[in-house]
mmCIF file of C-alpha atoms and ligand atoms in Angstrom:
data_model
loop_
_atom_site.group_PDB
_atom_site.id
_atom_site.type_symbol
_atom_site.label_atom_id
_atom_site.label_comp_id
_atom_site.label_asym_id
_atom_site.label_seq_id
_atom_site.Cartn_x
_atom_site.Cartn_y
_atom_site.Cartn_z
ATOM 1 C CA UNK V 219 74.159 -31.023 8.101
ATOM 2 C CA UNK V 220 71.059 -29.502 6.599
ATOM 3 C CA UNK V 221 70.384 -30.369 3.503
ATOM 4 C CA UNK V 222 69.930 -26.697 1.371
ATOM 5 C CA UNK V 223 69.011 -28.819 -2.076
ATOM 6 C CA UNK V 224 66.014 -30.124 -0.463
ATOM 7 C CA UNK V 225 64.694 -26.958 1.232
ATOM 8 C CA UNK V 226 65.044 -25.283 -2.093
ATOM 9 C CA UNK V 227 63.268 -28.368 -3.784
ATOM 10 C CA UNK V 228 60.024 -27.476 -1.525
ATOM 11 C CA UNK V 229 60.357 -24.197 -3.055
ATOM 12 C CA UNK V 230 60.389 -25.489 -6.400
ATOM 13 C CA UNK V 231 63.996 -24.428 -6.748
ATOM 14 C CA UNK V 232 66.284 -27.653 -8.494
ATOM 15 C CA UNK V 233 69.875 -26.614 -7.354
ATOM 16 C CA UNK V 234 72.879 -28.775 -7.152
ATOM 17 C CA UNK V 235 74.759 -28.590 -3.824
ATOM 18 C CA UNK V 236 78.047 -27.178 -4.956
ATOM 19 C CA UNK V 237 76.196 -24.171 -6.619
ATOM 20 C CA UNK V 238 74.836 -23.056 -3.136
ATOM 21 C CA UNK V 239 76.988 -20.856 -1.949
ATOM 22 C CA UNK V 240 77.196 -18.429 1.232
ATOM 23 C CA UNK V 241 76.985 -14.751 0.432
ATOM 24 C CA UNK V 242 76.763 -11.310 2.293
ATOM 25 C CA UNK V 243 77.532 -10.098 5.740
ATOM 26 C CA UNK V 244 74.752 -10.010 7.791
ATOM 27 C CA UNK V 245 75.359 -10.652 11.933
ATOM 28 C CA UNK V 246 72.140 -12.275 12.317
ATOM 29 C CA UNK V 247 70.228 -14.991 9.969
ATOM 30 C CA UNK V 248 72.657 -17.436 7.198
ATOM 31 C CA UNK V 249 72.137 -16.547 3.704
ATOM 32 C CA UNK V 250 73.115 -18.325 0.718
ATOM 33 C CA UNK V 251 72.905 -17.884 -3.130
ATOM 34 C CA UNK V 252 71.832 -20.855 -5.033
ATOM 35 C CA UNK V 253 71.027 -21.345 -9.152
ATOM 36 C CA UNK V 254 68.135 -23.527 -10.417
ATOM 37 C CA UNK V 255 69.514 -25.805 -12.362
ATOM 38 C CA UNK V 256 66.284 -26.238 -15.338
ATOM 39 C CA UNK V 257 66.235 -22.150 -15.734
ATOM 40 C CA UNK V 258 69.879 -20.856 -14.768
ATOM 41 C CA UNK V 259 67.662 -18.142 -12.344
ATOM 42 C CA UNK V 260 69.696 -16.816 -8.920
ATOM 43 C CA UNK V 261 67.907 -17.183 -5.678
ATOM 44 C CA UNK V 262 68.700 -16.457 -2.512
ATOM 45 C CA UNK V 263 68.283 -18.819 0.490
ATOM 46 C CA UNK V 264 67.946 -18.011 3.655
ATOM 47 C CA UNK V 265 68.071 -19.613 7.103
ATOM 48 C CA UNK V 266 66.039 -17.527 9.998
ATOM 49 C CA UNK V 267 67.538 -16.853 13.036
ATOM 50 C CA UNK V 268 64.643 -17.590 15.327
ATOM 51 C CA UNK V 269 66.013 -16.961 18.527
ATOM 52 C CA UNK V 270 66.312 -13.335 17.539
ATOM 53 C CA UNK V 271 63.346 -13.689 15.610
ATOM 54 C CA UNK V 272 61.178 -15.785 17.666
ATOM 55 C CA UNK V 273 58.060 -15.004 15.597
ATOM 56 C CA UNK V 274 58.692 -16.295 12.357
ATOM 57 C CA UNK V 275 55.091 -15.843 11.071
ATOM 58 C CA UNK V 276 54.424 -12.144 12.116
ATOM 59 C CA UNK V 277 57.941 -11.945 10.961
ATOM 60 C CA UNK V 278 56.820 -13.087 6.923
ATOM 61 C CA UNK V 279 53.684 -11.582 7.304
ATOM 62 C CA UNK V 280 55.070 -8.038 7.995
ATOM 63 C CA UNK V 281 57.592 -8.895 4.903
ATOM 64 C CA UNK V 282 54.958 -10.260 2.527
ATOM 65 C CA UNK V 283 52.909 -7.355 2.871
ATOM 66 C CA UNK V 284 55.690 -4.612 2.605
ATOM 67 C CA UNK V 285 56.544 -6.006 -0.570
ATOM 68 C CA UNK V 286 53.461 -6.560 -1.913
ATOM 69 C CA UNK V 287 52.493 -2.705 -0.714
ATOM 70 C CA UNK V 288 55.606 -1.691 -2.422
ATOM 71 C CA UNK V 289 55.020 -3.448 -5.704
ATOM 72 C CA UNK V 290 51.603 -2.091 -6.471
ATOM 73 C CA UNK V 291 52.777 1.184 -5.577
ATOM 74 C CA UNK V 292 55.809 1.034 -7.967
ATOM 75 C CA UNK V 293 53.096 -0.487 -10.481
ATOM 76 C CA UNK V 294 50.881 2.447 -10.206
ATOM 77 C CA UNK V 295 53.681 4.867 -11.064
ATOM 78 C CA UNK V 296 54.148 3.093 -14.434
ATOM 79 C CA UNK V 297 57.856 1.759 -13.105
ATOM 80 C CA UNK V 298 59.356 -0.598 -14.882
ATOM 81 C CA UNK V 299 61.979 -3.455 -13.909
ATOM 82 C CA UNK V 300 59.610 -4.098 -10.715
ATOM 83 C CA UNK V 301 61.454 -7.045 -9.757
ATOM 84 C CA UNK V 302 65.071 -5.628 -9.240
ATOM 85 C CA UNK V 303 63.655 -2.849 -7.312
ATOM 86 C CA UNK V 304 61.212 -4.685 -4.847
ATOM 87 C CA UNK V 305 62.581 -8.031 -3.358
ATOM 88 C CA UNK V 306 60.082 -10.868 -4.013
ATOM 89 C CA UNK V 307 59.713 -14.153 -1.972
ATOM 90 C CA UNK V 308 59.042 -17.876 -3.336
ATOM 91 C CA UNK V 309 55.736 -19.609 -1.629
ATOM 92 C CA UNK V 310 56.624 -23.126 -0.806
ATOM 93 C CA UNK V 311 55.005 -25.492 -2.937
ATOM 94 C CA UNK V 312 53.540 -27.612 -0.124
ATOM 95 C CA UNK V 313 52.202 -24.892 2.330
ATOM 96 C CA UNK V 314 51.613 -21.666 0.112
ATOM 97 C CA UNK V 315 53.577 -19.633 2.539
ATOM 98 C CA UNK V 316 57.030 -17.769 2.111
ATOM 99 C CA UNK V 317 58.438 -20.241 4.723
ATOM 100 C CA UNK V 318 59.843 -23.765 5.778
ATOM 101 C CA UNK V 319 60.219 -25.016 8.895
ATOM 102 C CA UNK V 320 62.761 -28.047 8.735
ATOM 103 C CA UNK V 321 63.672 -29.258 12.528
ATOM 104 C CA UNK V 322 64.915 -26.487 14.448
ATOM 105 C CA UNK V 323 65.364 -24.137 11.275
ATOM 106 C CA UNK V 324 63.045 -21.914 9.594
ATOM 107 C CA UNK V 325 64.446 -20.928 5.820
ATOM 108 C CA UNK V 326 62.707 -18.557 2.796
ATOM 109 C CA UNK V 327 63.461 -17.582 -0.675
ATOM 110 C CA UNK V 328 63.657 -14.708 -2.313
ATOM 111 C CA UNK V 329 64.596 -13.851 -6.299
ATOM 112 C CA UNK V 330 68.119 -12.715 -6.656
ATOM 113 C CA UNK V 331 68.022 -9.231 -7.965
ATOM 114 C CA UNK V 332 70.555 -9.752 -11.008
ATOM 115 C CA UNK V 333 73.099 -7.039 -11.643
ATOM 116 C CA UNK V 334 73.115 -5.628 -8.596
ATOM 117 C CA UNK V 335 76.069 -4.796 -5.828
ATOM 118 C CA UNK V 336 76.340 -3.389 -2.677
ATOM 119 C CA UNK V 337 78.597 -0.403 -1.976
ATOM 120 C CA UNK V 338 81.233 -0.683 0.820
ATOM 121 C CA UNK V 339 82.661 3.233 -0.095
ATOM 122 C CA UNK V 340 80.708 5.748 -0.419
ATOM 123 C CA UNK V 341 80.729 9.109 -2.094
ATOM 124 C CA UNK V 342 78.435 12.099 -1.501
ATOM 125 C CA UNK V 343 76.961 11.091 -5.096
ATOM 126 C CA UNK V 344 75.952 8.358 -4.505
ATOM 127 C CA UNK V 345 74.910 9.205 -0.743
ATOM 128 C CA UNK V 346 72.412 11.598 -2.378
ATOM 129 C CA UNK V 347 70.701 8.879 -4.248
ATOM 130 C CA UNK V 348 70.831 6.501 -0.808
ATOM 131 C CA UNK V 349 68.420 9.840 1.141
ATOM 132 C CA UNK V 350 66.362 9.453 -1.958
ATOM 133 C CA UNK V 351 65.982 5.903 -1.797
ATOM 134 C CA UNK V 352 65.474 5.636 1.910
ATOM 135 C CA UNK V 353 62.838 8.625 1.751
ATOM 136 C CA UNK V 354 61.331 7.098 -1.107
ATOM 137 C CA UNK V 355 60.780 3.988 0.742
ATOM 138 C CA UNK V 356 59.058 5.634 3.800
ATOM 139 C CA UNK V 357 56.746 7.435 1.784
ATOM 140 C CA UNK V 358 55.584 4.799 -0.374
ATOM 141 C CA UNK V 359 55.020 2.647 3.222
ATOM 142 C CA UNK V 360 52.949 6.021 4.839
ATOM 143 C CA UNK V 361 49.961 4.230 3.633
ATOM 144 C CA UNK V 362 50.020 0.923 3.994
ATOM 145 C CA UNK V 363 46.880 0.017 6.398
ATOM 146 C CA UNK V 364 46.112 -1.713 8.911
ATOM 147 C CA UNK V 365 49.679 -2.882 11.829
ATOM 148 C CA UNK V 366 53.128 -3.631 10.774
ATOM 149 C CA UNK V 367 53.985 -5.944 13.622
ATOM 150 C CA UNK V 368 57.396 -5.259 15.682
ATOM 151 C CA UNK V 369 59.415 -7.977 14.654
ATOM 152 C CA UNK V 370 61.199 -7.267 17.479
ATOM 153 C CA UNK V 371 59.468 -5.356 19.832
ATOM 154 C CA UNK V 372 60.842 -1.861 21.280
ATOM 155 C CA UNK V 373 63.700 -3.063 18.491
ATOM 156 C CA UNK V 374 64.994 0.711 18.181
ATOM 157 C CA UNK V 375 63.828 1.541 22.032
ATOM 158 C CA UNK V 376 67.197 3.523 23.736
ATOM 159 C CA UNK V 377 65.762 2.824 27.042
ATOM 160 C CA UNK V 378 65.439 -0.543 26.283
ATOM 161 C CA UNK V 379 68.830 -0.869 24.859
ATOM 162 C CA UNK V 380 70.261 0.920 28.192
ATOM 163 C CA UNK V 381 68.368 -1.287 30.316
ATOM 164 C CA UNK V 382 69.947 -4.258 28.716
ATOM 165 C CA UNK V 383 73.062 -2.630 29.293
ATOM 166 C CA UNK V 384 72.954 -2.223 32.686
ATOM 167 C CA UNK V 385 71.621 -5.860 33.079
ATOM 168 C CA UNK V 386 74.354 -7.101 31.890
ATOM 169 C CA UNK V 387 77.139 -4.800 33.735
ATOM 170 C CA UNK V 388 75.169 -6.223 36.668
ATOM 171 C CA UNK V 389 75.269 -9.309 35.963
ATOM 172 C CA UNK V 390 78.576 -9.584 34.321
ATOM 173 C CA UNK V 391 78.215 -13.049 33.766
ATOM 174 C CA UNK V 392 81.760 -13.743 31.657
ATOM 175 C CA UNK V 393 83.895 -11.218 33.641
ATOM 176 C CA UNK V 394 84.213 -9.331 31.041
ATOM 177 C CA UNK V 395 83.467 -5.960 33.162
ATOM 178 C CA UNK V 396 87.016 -4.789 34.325
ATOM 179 C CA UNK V 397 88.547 -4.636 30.694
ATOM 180 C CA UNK V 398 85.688 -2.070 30.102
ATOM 181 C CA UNK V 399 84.795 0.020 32.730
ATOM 182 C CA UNK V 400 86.054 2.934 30.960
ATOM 183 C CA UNK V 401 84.215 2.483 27.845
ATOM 184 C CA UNK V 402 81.166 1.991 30.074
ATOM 185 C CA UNK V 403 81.488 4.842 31.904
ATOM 186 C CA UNK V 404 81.852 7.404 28.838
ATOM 187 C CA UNK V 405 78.785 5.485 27.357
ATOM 188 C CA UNK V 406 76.803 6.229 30.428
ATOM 189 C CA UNK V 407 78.046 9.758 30.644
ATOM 190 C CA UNK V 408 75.310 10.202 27.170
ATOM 191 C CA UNK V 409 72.673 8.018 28.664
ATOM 192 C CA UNK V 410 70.365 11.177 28.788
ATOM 193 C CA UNK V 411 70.996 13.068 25.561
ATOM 194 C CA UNK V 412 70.948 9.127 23.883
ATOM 195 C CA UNK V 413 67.237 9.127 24.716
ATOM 196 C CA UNK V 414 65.989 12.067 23.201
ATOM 197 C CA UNK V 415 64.006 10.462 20.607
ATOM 198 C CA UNK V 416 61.945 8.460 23.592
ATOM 199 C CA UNK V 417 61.514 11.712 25.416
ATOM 200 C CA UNK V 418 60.287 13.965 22.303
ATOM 201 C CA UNK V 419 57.921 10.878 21.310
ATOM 202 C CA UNK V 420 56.409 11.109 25.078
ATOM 203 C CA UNK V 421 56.029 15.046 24.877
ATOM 204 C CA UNK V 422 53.959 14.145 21.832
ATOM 205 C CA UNK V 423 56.622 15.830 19.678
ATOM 206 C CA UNK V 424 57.865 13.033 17.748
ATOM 207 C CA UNK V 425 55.618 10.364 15.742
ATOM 208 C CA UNK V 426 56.383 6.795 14.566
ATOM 209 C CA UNK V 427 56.086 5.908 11.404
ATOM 210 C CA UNK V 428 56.839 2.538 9.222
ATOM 211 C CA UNK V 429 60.461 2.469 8.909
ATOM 212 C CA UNK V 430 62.960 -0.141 7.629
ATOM 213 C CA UNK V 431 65.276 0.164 10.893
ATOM 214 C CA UNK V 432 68.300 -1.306 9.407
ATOM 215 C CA UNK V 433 69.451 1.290 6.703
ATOM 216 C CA UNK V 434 73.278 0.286 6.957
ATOM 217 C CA UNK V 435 74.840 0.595 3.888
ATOM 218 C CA UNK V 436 75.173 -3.316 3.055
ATOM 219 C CA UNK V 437 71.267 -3.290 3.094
ATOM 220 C CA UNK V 438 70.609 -1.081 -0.359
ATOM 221 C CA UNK V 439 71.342 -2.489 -3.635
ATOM 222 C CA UNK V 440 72.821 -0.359 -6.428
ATOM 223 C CA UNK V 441 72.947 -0.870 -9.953
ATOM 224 C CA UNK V 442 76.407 -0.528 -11.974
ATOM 225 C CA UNK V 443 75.801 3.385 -12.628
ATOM 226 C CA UNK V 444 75.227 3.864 -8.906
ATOM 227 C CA UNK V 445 72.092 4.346 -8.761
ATOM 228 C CA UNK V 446 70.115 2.635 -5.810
ATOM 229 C CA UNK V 447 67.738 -0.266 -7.287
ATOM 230 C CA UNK V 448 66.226 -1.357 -3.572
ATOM 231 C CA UNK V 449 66.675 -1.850 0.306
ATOM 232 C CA UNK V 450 67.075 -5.614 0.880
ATOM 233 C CA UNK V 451 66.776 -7.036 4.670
ATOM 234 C CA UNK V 452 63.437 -5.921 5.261
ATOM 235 C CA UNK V 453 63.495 -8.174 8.860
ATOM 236 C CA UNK V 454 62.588 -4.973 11.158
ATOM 237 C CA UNK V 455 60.549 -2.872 8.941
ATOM 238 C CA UNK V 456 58.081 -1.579 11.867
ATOM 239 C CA UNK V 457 57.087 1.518 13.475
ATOM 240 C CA UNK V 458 59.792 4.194 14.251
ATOM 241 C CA UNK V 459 61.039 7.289 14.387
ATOM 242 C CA UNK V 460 62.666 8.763 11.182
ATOM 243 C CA UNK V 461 65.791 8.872 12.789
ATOM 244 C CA UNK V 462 66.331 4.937 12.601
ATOM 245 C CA UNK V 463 66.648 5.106 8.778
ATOM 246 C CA UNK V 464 68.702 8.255 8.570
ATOM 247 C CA UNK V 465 70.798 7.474 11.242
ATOM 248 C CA UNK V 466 71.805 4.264 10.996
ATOM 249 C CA UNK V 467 72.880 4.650 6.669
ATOM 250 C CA UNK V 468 74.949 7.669 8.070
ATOM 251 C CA UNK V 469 76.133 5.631 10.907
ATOM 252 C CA UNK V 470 77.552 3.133 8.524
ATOM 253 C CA UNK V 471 77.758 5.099 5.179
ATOM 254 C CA UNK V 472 79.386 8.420 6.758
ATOM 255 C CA UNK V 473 82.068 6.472 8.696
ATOM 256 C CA UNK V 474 85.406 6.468 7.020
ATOM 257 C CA UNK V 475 86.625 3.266 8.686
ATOM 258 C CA UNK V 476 84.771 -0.011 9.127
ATOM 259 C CA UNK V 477 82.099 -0.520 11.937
ATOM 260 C CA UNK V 478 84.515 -2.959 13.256
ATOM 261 C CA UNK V 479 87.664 -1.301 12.234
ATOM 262 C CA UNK V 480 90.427 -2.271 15.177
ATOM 263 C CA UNK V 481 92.352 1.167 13.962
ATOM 264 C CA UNK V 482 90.510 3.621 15.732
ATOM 265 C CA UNK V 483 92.351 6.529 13.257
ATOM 266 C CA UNK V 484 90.953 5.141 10.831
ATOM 267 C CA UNK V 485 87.054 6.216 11.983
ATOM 268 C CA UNK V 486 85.676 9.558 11.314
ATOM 269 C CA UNK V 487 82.280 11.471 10.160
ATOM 270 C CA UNK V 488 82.429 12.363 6.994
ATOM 271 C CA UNK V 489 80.395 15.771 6.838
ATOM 272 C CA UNK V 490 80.333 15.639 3.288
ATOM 273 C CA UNK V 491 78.396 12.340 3.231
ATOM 274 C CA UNK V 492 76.017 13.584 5.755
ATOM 275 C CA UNK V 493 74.995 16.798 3.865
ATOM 276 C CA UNK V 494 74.532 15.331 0.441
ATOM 277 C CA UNK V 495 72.767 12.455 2.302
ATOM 278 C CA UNK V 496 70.425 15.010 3.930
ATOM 279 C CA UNK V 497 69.854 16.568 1.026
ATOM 280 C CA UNK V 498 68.618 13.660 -0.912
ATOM 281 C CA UNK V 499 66.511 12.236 2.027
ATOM 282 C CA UNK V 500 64.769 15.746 2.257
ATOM 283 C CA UNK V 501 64.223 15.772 -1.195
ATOM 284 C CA UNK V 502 61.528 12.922 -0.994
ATOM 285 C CA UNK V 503 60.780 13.306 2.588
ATOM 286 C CA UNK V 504 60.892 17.328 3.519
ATOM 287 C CA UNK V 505 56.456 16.893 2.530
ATOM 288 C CA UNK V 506 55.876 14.856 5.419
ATOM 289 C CA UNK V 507 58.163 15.319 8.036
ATOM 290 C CA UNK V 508 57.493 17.921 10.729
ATOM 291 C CA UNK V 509 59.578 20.517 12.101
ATOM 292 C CA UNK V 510 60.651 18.822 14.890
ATOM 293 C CA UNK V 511 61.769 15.498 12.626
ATOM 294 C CA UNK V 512 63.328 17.715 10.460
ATOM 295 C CA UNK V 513 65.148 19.260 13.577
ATOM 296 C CA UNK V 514 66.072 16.601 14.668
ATOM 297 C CA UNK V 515 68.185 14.637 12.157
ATOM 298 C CA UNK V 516 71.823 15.854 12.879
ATOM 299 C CA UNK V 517 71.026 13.945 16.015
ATOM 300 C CA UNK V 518 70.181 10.951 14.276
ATOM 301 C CA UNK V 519 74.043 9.456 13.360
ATOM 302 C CA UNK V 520 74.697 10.249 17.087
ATOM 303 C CA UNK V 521 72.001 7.825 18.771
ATOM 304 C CA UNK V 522 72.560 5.240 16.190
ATOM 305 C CA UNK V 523 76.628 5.104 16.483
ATOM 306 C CA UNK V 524 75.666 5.122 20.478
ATOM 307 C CA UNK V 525 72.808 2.802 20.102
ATOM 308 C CA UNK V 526 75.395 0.367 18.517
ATOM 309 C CA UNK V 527 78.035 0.946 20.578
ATOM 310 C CA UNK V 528 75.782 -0.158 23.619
ATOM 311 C CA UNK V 529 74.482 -3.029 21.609
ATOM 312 C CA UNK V 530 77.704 -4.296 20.417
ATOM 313 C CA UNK V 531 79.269 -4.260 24.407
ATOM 314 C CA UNK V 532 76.022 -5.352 25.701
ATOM 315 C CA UNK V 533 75.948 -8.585 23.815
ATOM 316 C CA UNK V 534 80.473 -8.268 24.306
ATOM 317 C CA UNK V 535 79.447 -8.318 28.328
ATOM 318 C CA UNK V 536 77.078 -11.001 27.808
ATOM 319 C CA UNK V 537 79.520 -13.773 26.096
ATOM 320 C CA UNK V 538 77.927 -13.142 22.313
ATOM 321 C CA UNK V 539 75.367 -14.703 22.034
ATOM 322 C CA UNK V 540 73.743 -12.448 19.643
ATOM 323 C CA UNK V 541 75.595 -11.088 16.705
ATOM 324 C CA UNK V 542 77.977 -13.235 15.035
ATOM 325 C CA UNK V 543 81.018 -12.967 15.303
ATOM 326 C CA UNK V 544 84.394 -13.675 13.626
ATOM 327 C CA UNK V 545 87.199 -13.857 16.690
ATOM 328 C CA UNK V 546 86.965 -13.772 20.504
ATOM 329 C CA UNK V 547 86.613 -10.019 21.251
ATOM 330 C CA UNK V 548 84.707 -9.334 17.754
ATOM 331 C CA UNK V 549 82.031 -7.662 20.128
ATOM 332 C CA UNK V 550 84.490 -5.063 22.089
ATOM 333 C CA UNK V 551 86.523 -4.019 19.067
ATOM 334 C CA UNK V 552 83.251 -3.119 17.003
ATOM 335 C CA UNK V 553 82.156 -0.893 20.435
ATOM 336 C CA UNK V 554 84.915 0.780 20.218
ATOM 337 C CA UNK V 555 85.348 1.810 16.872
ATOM 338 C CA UNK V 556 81.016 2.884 17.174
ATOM 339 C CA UNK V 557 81.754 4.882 20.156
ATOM 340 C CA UNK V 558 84.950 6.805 18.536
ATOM 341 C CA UNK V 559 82.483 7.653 15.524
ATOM 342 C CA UNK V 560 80.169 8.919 18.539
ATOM 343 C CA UNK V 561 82.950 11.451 19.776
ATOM 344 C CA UNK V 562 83.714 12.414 15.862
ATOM 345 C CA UNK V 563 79.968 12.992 15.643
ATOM 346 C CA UNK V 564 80.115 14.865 18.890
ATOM 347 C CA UNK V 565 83.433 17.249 17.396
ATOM 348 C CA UNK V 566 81.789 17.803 14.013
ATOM 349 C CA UNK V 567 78.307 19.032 15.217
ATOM 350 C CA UNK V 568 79.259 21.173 18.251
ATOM 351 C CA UNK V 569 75.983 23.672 18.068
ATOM 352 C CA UNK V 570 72.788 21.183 17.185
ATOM 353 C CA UNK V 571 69.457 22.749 18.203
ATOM 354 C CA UNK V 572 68.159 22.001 21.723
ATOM 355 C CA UNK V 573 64.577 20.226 21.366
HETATM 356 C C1 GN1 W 273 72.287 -6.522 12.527
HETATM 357 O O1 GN1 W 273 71.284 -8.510 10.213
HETATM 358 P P1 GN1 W 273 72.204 -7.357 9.991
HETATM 359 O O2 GN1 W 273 73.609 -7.722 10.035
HETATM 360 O O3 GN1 W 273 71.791 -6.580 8.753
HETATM 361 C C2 GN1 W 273 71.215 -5.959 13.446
HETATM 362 C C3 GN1 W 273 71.102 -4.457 13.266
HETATM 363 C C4 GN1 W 273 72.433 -3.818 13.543
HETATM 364 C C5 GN1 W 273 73.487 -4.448 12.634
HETATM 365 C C6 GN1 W 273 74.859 -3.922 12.955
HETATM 366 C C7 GN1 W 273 67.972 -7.806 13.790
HETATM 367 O O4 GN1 W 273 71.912 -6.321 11.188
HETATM 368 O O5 GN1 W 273 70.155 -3.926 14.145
HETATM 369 O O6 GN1 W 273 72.369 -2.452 13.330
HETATM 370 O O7 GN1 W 273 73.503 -5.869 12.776
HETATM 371 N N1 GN1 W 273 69.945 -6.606 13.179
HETATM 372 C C8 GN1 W 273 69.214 -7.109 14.181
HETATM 373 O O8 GN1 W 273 75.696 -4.126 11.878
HETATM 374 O O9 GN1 W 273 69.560 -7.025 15.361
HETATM 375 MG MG1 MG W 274 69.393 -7.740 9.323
#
């Protein structure tokens, strides 16, 4: 058992171990909330996964200077309330960085942003304020200087993602294959139109710019009226195209079920979601995109629902050993319910511009 109380004590942080408590739904690292006991303050603790992160220090040095980029931006615009709209991360007391290494676990700290939620439903009010947010926070990043690292490197890559998928329907290595063979042959069916982005970016037609690359919903915080405060997670902000931020908030945002919802009636693309959402992200975004960004965007839902899809069965094929998951065929049921939002997508924008 790991002892939370004493990682938080090398952060300062005095917190008894029935007030550390597990919160949120991320797939990938643990996160906790715990209170310091002297100042009744919320943090939140959380445990790295290094195996998908396997650079822990690139990793906290792209996230230290995000924030710190975003801070003194949001301090030269005369904001106020700084710290519920920029996360901020607690230095260890004994090594001055924003992370502990305790045996085989890495953990950091951040200040809990205090009345704050995340939004499971949607509506397109509040999806106009999300394209704000999300444009807001590319533009304040367009300056930042020198590399953002890739966390994960070709992270948002289709090709990548496609190659991993046929690796593993080679390899097969749970015999998993025969259940899905028709779910793998309509995913390869879109291989070609999937990697669009990666073909525009090659004709020198689409650039790369700092993006957060995991918009879903569960990553922005809102404030009671609604209003979007910040975008937590901040793990893969890197270089990418555009289309990771929009598309993946629409892919999660803009789906009427769940992205693991076993009731495949229950997913569709809400259109109404996507235009408002548009809208908004345009709003902050329309002076720096080009025409072909711009163009492209109703694609952007489509490769991240398919992206996901591939993901999600890749790692199914592959016995999970990436995302978590909670029951044995977690994996296959959330690759379904992506790919059926793929074919709404694919019914609800029948005429899309060819680029
Ligand atoms: C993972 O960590 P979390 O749950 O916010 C994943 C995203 C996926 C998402 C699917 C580092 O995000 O890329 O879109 O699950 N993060 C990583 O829900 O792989
Ligand atoms: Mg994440």
């Amino acid at each position: 058992m790991m002892d939370k109380s004493m990682i938080l004590r090398r952060f300062g942080i005095m917190a008894e171990p029935d007030t550390i408590v597990p919160i949120g739904g991320g797939h990938i690292n643990d996160t906790f909330k715990a209170v310091d006991s002297s100042s009744g303050r919320a943090y939140i603790l959380q445990r790295i996964n290094h195996n998908v992160f396997t650079d822990v220090e690139l990793l906290q040095s792209n996230i230290e200077r995000v924030t710190a980029h975003i801070r003194a931006k949001l301090q030269s615009r005369g904001e106020n309330d700084i710290d519920r709209k920029v996360l901020k991360f607690i230095k260890a007391s004994d090594t001055g960085k924003t992370y502990v290494r305790d045996g085989d676990s890495y953990w950091r700290v951040m200040l809990m942003i205090e009345d704050a939620e995340t939004r499971g439903e949607i509506t397109p009010e509040n999806a106009r304020n999300a394209g704000k947010a999300i444009g807001h926070f590319q533009e304040m990043l367009s300056d930042i200087d020198g590399g953002i690292g890739e966390s994960i490197p070709d992270f948002h890559n289709m090709e990548l993602r496609l190659r991993q998928f046929r690796q593993a329907i080679d390899a097969d290595p749970c015999g998993r294959l025969a259940q899905v063979t028709q779910l793998v042959e309509e995913l390869k069916k879109r291989e070609g139109k999937a990697c669009m982005a990666e073909r525009l970016y090659r004709e020198g037609r689409m650039p790369k710019r700092i993006c957060h690359c995991d918009t879903k919903i569960d990553n922005m915080l809102f404030d009671r009226d609604g209003e979007v405060l910040c975008m937590i997670d901040l793990d893969t902000v890197m270089p990418s195209f555009v289309l990771s931020d929009f598309g993946d908030f629409l892919r999660t945002a803009a789906n009427t079920g769940r992205e693991d919802d076993p009731d495949l009636d229950n997913v569709e693309f809400d259109i109404d979601v996507y235009h408002a959402f548009r809208e908004g992200y345009l709003e902050e975004a329309a002076a720096f995109l080009t025409d072909v960004e711009i163009a492209a965007l109703p694609y952007a839902a489509e490769r991240f629902a398919y992206m996901q899809a591939v993901r999600f069965l890749t790692d199914y094929l592959n016995g999970d050993t990436y995302y978590r998951i909670a029951y044995a065929d977690h994996n296959l049921v959330r690759a379904r319910a992506q790919f059926k939002l793929v074919q709404s997508i694919e019914q609800r924008f029948p005429d899309r511009p060819t680029l």
